[in-house]
Short mmCIF file of C-alpha atoms in Angstrom, two decimals:
data_model
loop_
_atom_site.label_atom_id
_atom_site.label_comp_id
_atom_site.label_asym_id
_atom_site.label_seq_id
_atom_site.Cartn_x
_atom_site.Cartn_y
_atom_site.Cartn_z
CA UNK A 1 -15.55 -53.34 48.95
CA UNK A 2 -16.92 -51.05 46.61
CA UNK A 3 -17.55 -47.06 47.07
CA UNK A 4 -21.49 -47.73 46.10
CA UNK A 5 -21.96 -49.64 49.47
CA UNK A 6 -20.98 -46.43 51.37
CA UNK A 7 -24.34 -44.95 50.60
CA UNK A 8 -27.52 -44.77 52.95
CA UNK A 9 -29.23 -47.51 51.26
CA UNK A 10 -26.80 -50.18 52.88
CA UNK A 11 -24.80 -48.04 55.40
CA UNK A 12 -26.24 -48.59 59.38
CA UNK A 13 -26.48 -45.16 60.44
CA UNK A 14 -27.24 -46.03 64.48
CA UNK A 15 -25.60 -49.14 65.30
CA UNK A 16 -26.89 -49.17 68.77
CA UNK A 17 -30.71 -49.68 67.26
CA UNK A 18 -29.24 -53.12 66.06
CA UNK A 19 -27.28 -53.86 68.99
CA UNK A 20 -24.15 -53.43 67.13
CA UNK A 21 -20.92 -51.91 68.93
CA UNK A 22 -20.33 -48.44 67.78
CA UNK A 23 -17.98 -47.89 64.79
CA UNK A 24 -15.44 -45.32 65.48
CA UNK A 25 -13.04 -43.38 63.26
CA UNK A 26 -13.04 -44.63 59.73
CA UNK A 27 -15.13 -47.44 60.15
CA UNK A 28 -18.70 -47.99 58.78
CA UNK A 29 -21.26 -50.91 59.97
CA UNK A 30 -22.61 -51.82 56.18
CA UNK A 31 -25.53 -54.00 55.67
CA UNK A 32 -24.38 -56.63 52.56
CA UNK A 33 -27.13 -58.86 52.20
CA UNK A 34 -28.02 -60.47 54.90
CA UNK A 35 -24.65 -60.02 56.83
CA UNK A 36 -23.15 -57.22 58.27
CA UNK A 37 -19.73 -55.42 57.82
CA UNK A 38 -17.32 -53.44 59.33
CA UNK A 39 -15.74 -51.42 56.91
CA UNK A 40 -12.73 -48.76 56.47
CA UNK A 41 -14.36 -46.68 53.83
CA UNK A 42 -10.76 -44.81 53.55
CA UNK A 43 -9.78 -47.97 51.29
CA UNK A 44 -12.90 -50.28 51.54
CA UNK A 45 -11.34 -53.17 53.46
CA UNK A 46 -13.59 -55.25 55.24
CA UNK A 47 -12.77 -55.35 58.90
CA UNK A 48 -15.13 -57.51 60.47
CA UNK A 49 -18.01 -59.86 59.50
CA UNK A 50 -21.70 -60.90 61.23
CA UNK A 51 -22.86 -63.56 59.29
CA UNK A 52 -26.85 -64.00 58.84
CA UNK A 53 -27.70 -60.86 61.08
CA UNK A 54 -30.74 -59.92 59.25
CA UNK A 55 -31.74 -63.27 58.35
#
């Protein structure tokens, strides 16, 4: 995952608002089209995916 997706436009700052589990440490929830990805921001690896979350 590219660093451009770690900006405020894609980052979900309040996962509780969307009823997502909290993301701890280097992990962040990112909106990617209609999906939500849990990403390790240190290396860009996708740890988890929830498909069609924003459908």
